[in-house]
Amino acid sequence: MGIQITPSILNADFAALGAEVARIPSADWIHVDVMDNHFVPNLTFGPTMVEALARSTDIPLDAHLMIADADRHAPTYVEAGCASVTFHVEAAAAPVRLAREIRAAGGRASMALKPATPVEPYEDMLGELDMLLLMTVEPGFGGQKFLDLVLPKIRRARALMDKHGVETWLQVDGGVSLETIERCAEAGADTFVAGSAVFSADDPDAMVNALRAKASDSRD
Ligand code: DX5
Ligand code: ZN
């Protein structure tokens, strides 16, 4: 899999999301951060809003669910039009069953790990996942500082994927910018979420392309 850049709309103008997404035509995916004020101390939007956004763009949606009781709610986001749905393993009672349900509903199944959650316990279920998301900040807010302490886990996750020969994408999310993306790519990430770096740029679409170029360079 090549490098993919997935801007997060968390720091975009929520009153004009359709227009904000239209500013980043070069994005491979649009990352939508769903928060419930329970799993994380912040509240964003739910399936109705996501469904409206899906109708407003041809770019596929990558839902990142930072919500409790993921088992119950995640398949709803496939029905709402998300091509990829990420649940947090810390919020899932039965992650294998849930990943299978997301796939059965027609979505790409993805599982997220907070910075302090180890990857090794999930080695045997990597084949159940289309993507693994390693958070590089504590989830909840955009604009936080990138946590370098996650880099060794990115390397270990990549090694486990190589060992098992799986096609699982490896996504990083949190504090990804022109300053930090090379470190993530060198460690083995291939899918990059960037929120404030993209939406605080004068030209968000140029930033998407600059991030992609930088990540691609460091993988050569
Ligand atoms: C944080 C979210 C991220 C966030 C990234 O909990 O999951 O997707 O929007 O924003 P930046 O790139 O500003 O860290
Ligand atoms: Zn996110």
Tab-separated table of C-alpha atoms and ligand atoms in Angstrom:
chain	number	residue	atom	x	y	z
A	1	MET	CA	0.000	0.000	0.000
A	2	GLY	CA	1.254	3.476	-0.839
A	3	ILE	CA	1.186	6.526	1.390
A	4	GLN	CA	-2.274	7.891	2.190
A	5	ILE	CA	-3.082	11.283	3.710
A	6	THR	CA	-6.274	11.513	5.714
A	7	PRO	CA	-7.110	15.020	6.953
A	8	SER	CA	-9.168	15.206	10.151
A	9	ILE	CA	-12.024	17.722	10.141
A	10	LEU	CA	-11.878	18.091	13.934
A	11	ASN	CA	-10.238	21.503	13.608
A	12	ALA	CA	-12.278	22.574	10.567
A	13	ASP	CA	-15.281	24.944	10.672
A	14	PHE	CA	-18.143	22.718	11.862
A	15	ALA	CA	-20.702	25.220	10.539
A	16	ALA	CA	-19.389	24.730	6.991
A	17	LEU	CA	-18.119	21.151	6.798
A	18	GLY	CA	-19.140	20.600	3.174
A	19	ALA	CA	-17.131	23.657	2.112
A	20	GLU	CA	-14.191	22.675	4.323
A	21	VAL	CA	-13.973	19.238	2.725
A	22	ALA	CA	-14.126	20.842	-0.729
A	23	ARG	CA	-10.858	22.660	0.155
A	24	ILE	CA	-8.904	19.374	0.263
A	25	PRO	CA	-9.582	17.561	-3.039
A	26	SER	CA	-6.182	15.811	-2.865
A	27	ALA	CA	-7.091	13.987	0.362
A	28	ASP	CA	-7.204	10.195	0.081
A	29	TRP	CA	-9.759	9.946	2.893
A	30	ILE	CA	-11.629	12.306	5.221
A	31	HIS	CA	-11.131	11.433	8.895
A	32	VAL	CA	-14.216	12.049	11.044
A	33	ASP	CA	-13.636	12.049	14.804
A	34	VAL	CA	-16.764	10.864	16.614
A	35	MET	CA	-16.605	11.657	20.354
A	36	ASP	CA	-19.211	10.991	23.029
A	37	ASN	CA	-18.041	12.936	26.111
A	38	HIS	CA	-17.638	9.580	27.843
A	39	PHE	CA	-14.808	7.598	26.254
A	40	VAL	CA	-13.090	10.976	25.748
A	41	PRO	CA	-13.838	14.343	27.406
A	42	ASN	CA	-15.109	15.969	24.206
A	43	LEU	CA	-18.264	15.818	22.105
A	44	THR	CA	-18.522	16.090	18.317
A	45	PHE	CA	-21.204	14.536	16.119
A	46	GLY	CA	-23.074	11.331	15.443
A	47	PRO	CA	-24.324	9.234	12.520
A	48	THR	CA	-26.821	11.769	11.144
A	49	MET	CA	-24.147	14.386	10.634
A	50	VAL	CA	-21.733	11.813	9.209
A	51	GLU	CA	-24.376	10.659	6.747
A	52	ALA	CA	-24.888	14.243	5.530
A	53	LEU	CA	-21.128	14.671	5.110
A	54	ALA	CA	-20.871	11.404	3.155
A	55	ARG	CA	-23.480	12.731	0.730
A	56	SER	CA	-21.540	15.980	0.254
A	57	THR	CA	-18.245	14.484	-0.997
A	58	ASP	CA	-16.843	11.752	-3.241
A	59	ILE	CA	-13.833	11.289	-0.946
A	60	PRO	CA	-14.329	8.206	1.259
A	61	LEU	CA	-14.937	8.750	4.971
A	62	ASP	CA	-12.692	7.234	7.637
A	63	ALA	CA	-14.677	7.268	10.898
A	64	HIS	CA	-12.653	7.243	14.135
A	65	LEU	CA	-15.048	6.327	16.919
A	66	MET	CA	-13.934	7.594	20.316
A	67	ILE	CA	-17.077	6.313	21.960
A	68	ALA	CA	-18.012	3.864	24.683
A	69	ASP	CA	-19.916	0.687	23.819
A	70	ALA	CA	-18.323	0.468	20.390
A	71	ASP	CA	-19.832	-2.994	19.868
A	72	ARG	CA	-23.290	-1.482	19.743
A	73	HIS	CA	-22.622	1.636	17.660
A	74	ALA	CA	-19.824	0.939	15.161
A	75	PRO	CA	-21.838	-0.862	12.438
A	76	THR	CA	-24.184	2.165	12.311
A	77	TYR	CA	-21.335	4.217	10.817
A	78	VAL	CA	-20.971	1.832	7.887
A	79	GLU	CA	-24.688	2.277	7.253
A	80	ALA	CA	-24.151	6.052	7.492
A	81	GLY	CA	-21.780	5.849	4.514
A	82	CYS	CA	-18.289	5.455	6.037
A	83	ALA	CA	-15.996	3.260	3.947
A	84	SER	CA	-13.758	2.637	6.972
A	85	VAL	CA	-14.781	2.432	10.631
A	86	THR	CA	-12.258	2.457	13.478
A	87	PHE	CA	-13.267	1.446	16.995
A	88	HIS	CA	-11.060	1.636	20.088
A	89	VAL	CA	-10.058	-1.719	21.533
A	90	GLU	CA	-10.341	-0.143	24.998
A	91	ALA	CA	-14.063	0.444	24.308
A	92	ALA	CA	-14.906	-2.891	22.671
A	93	ALA	CA	-16.098	-5.952	24.597
A	94	ALA	CA	-15.633	-8.348	21.645
A	95	PRO	CA	-13.217	-6.819	19.113
A	96	VAL	CA	-13.014	-9.864	16.831
A	97	ARG	CA	-16.783	-10.087	16.544
A	98	LEU	CA	-17.035	-6.346	16.001
A	99	ALA	CA	-14.385	-6.288	13.239
A	100	ARG	CA	-16.284	-9.109	11.492
A	101	GLU	CA	-19.559	-7.221	11.805
A	102	ILE	CA	-18.045	-4.096	10.240
A	103	ARG	CA	-16.711	-6.156	7.332
A	104	ALA	CA	-20.023	-7.983	6.956
A	105	ALA	CA	-21.767	-4.605	6.721
A	106	GLY	CA	-19.432	-3.691	3.837
A	107	GLY	CA	-16.909	-1.462	5.629
A	108	ARG	CA	-13.176	-1.674	6.180
A	109	ALA	CA	-12.652	-2.764	9.786
A	110	SER	CA	-10.087	-0.862	11.825
A	111	MET	CA	-9.031	-0.942	15.469
A	112	ALA	CA	-7.359	1.867	17.439
A	113	LEU	CA	-4.944	1.690	20.361
A	114	LYS	CA	-4.330	4.564	22.778
A	115	PRO	CA	-0.658	5.442	23.365
A	116	ALA	CA	-0.279	3.219	26.445
A	117	THR	CA	-2.111	0.191	24.991
A	118	PRO	CA	0.340	-2.464	23.788
A	119	VAL	CA	0.018	-4.041	20.329
A	120	GLU	CA	1.357	-7.512	21.185
A	121	PRO	CA	-1.884	-8.900	22.721
A	122	TYR	CA	-3.589	-8.345	19.352
A	123	GLU	CA	-0.978	-10.042	17.160
A	124	ASP	CA	-3.227	-12.981	16.329
A	125	MET	CA	-6.147	-10.793	15.234
A	126	LEU	CA	-4.244	-8.554	12.787
A	127	GLY	CA	-5.677	-10.592	9.915
A	128	GLU	CA	-9.182	-9.565	11.045
A	129	LEU	CA	-8.304	-5.902	10.528
A	130	ASP	CA	-8.069	-3.789	7.386
A	131	MET	CA	-6.261	-1.103	9.376
A	132	LEU	CA	-4.631	-0.652	12.772
A	133	LEU	CA	-4.608	2.892	14.193
A	134	LEU	CA	-1.877	3.758	16.661
A	135	MET	CA	-2.732	7.001	18.461
A	136	THR	CA	0.223	9.359	18.764
A	137	VAL	CA	-1.625	11.606	21.269
A	138	GLU	CA	-4.174	10.787	23.947
A	139	PRO	CA	-7.479	10.877	22.043
A	140	GLY	CA	-9.902	13.737	22.605
A	141	PHE	CA	-8.556	16.920	21.068
A	142	GLY	CA	-6.790	18.235	18.004
A	143	GLY	CA	-3.641	20.317	18.187
A	144	GLN	CA	-1.786	18.218	20.779
A	145	LYS	CA	1.935	17.483	20.744
A	146	PHE	CA	3.089	14.311	18.980
A	147	LEU	CA	4.182	11.570	21.416
A	148	ASP	CA	7.540	10.159	20.311
A	149	LEU	CA	7.130	7.352	22.817
A	150	VAL	CA	4.747	5.634	20.348
A	151	LEU	CA	7.443	5.260	17.648
A	152	PRO	CA	8.820	1.936	18.964
A	153	LYS	CA	5.265	0.532	18.986
A	154	ILE	CA	4.825	1.592	15.341
A	155	ARG	CA	7.996	-0.345	14.505
A	156	ARG	CA	6.832	-3.401	16.453
A	157	ALA	CA	3.392	-3.291	14.801
A	158	ARG	CA	4.985	-3.128	11.345
A	159	ALA	CA	7.226	-6.089	12.223
A	160	LEU	CA	4.209	-8.134	13.370
A	161	MET	CA	2.359	-7.316	10.140
A	162	ASP	CA	5.374	-8.364	8.062
A	163	LYS	CA	5.725	-11.561	10.099
A	164	HIS	CA	2.117	-12.545	9.430
A	165	GLY	CA	2.075	-11.286	5.834
A	166	VAL	CA	-1.139	-9.311	6.368
A	167	GLU	CA	-2.299	-6.412	4.180
A	168	THR	CA	-3.421	-4.370	7.197
A	169	TRP	CA	-2.774	-0.627	6.832
A	170	LEU	CA	-0.952	1.101	9.693
A	171	GLN	CA	-2.392	4.514	10.547
A	172	VAL	CA	-1.071	7.158	12.931
A	173	ASP	CA	-3.212	9.970	14.358
A	174	GLY	CA	-2.272	12.908	16.559
A	175	GLY	CA	0.293	15.651	16.158
A	176	VAL	CA	1.197	14.561	12.614
A	177	SER	CA	2.803	17.469	10.732
A	178	LEU	CA	5.676	18.278	8.389
A	179	GLU	CA	7.901	18.051	11.492
A	180	THR	CA	6.784	14.579	12.624
A	181	ILE	CA	5.520	12.674	9.566
A	182	GLU	CA	8.959	11.408	8.498
A	183	ARG	CA	9.520	9.736	11.865
A	184	CYS	CA	6.185	7.934	11.535
A	185	ALA	CA	6.843	6.834	7.958
A	186	GLU	CA	10.332	5.576	8.787
A	187	ALA	CA	8.874	3.565	11.671
A	188	GLY	CA	6.449	1.884	9.249
A	189	ALA	CA	3.196	3.882	9.174
A	190	ASP	CA	1.522	4.195	5.754
A	191	THR	CA	-1.695	6.113	6.535
A	192	PHE	CA	-1.469	9.520	8.167
A	193	VAL	CA	-4.175	11.548	9.882
A	194	ALA	CA	-3.444	15.278	10.119
A	195	GLY	CA	-5.915	17.747	11.566
A	196	SER	CA	-4.504	21.081	12.661
A	197	ALA	CA	-1.519	20.806	10.302
A	198	VAL	CA	-3.916	20.771	7.334
A	199	PHE	CA	-6.667	23.118	8.474
A	200	SER	CA	-4.378	25.765	9.947
A	201	ALA	CA	-2.410	25.941	6.686
A	202	ASP	CA	-3.056	28.848	4.300
A	203	ASP	CA	-3.543	26.299	1.526
A	204	PRO	CA	-4.864	23.053	3.058
A	205	ASP	CA	-4.683	21.108	-0.207
A	206	ALA	CA	-1.048	22.096	-0.751
A	207	MET	CA	-0.343	20.882	2.790
A	208	VAL	CA	-1.942	17.499	2.009
A	209	ASN	CA	0.418	17.148	-0.956
A	210	ALA	CA	3.431	18.373	1.039
A	211	LEU	CA	2.730	15.808	3.766
A	212	ARG	CA	2.393	13.031	1.184
A	213	ALA	CA	5.664	14.022	-0.496
A	214	LYS	CA	7.527	14.109	2.806
A	215	ALA	CA	6.217	10.701	3.918
A	216	SER	CA	6.991	9.186	0.492
A	217	ASP	CA	10.551	10.554	0.544
A	218	SER	CA	11.324	9.014	3.893
A	219	ARG	CA	10.152	5.573	2.742
A	220	ASP	CA	12.457	5.534	-0.316
B	1	DX5	C1	-7.663	13.333	18.390
B	1	DX5	C2	-8.229	12.955	17.063
B	1	DX5	C3	-7.384	13.346	15.925
B	1	DX5	C4	-7.161	14.824	15.812
B	1	DX5	C5	-5.888	15.071	15.112
B	1	DX5	O1	-8.326	12.672	19.392
B	1	DX5	O2	-8.421	11.577	16.979
B	1	DX5	O3	-7.884	12.831	14.714
B	1	DX5	O4	-8.172	15.473	15.109
B	1	DX5	O5	-5.622	16.421	15.151
B	1	DX5	P1	-4.111	16.939	15.111
B	1	DX5	O6	-3.561	16.511	13.796
B	1	DX5	O7	-4.240	18.406	15.251
B	1	DX5	O8	-3.400	16.289	16.265
B	2	ZN	ZN	-8.846	10.761	14.984
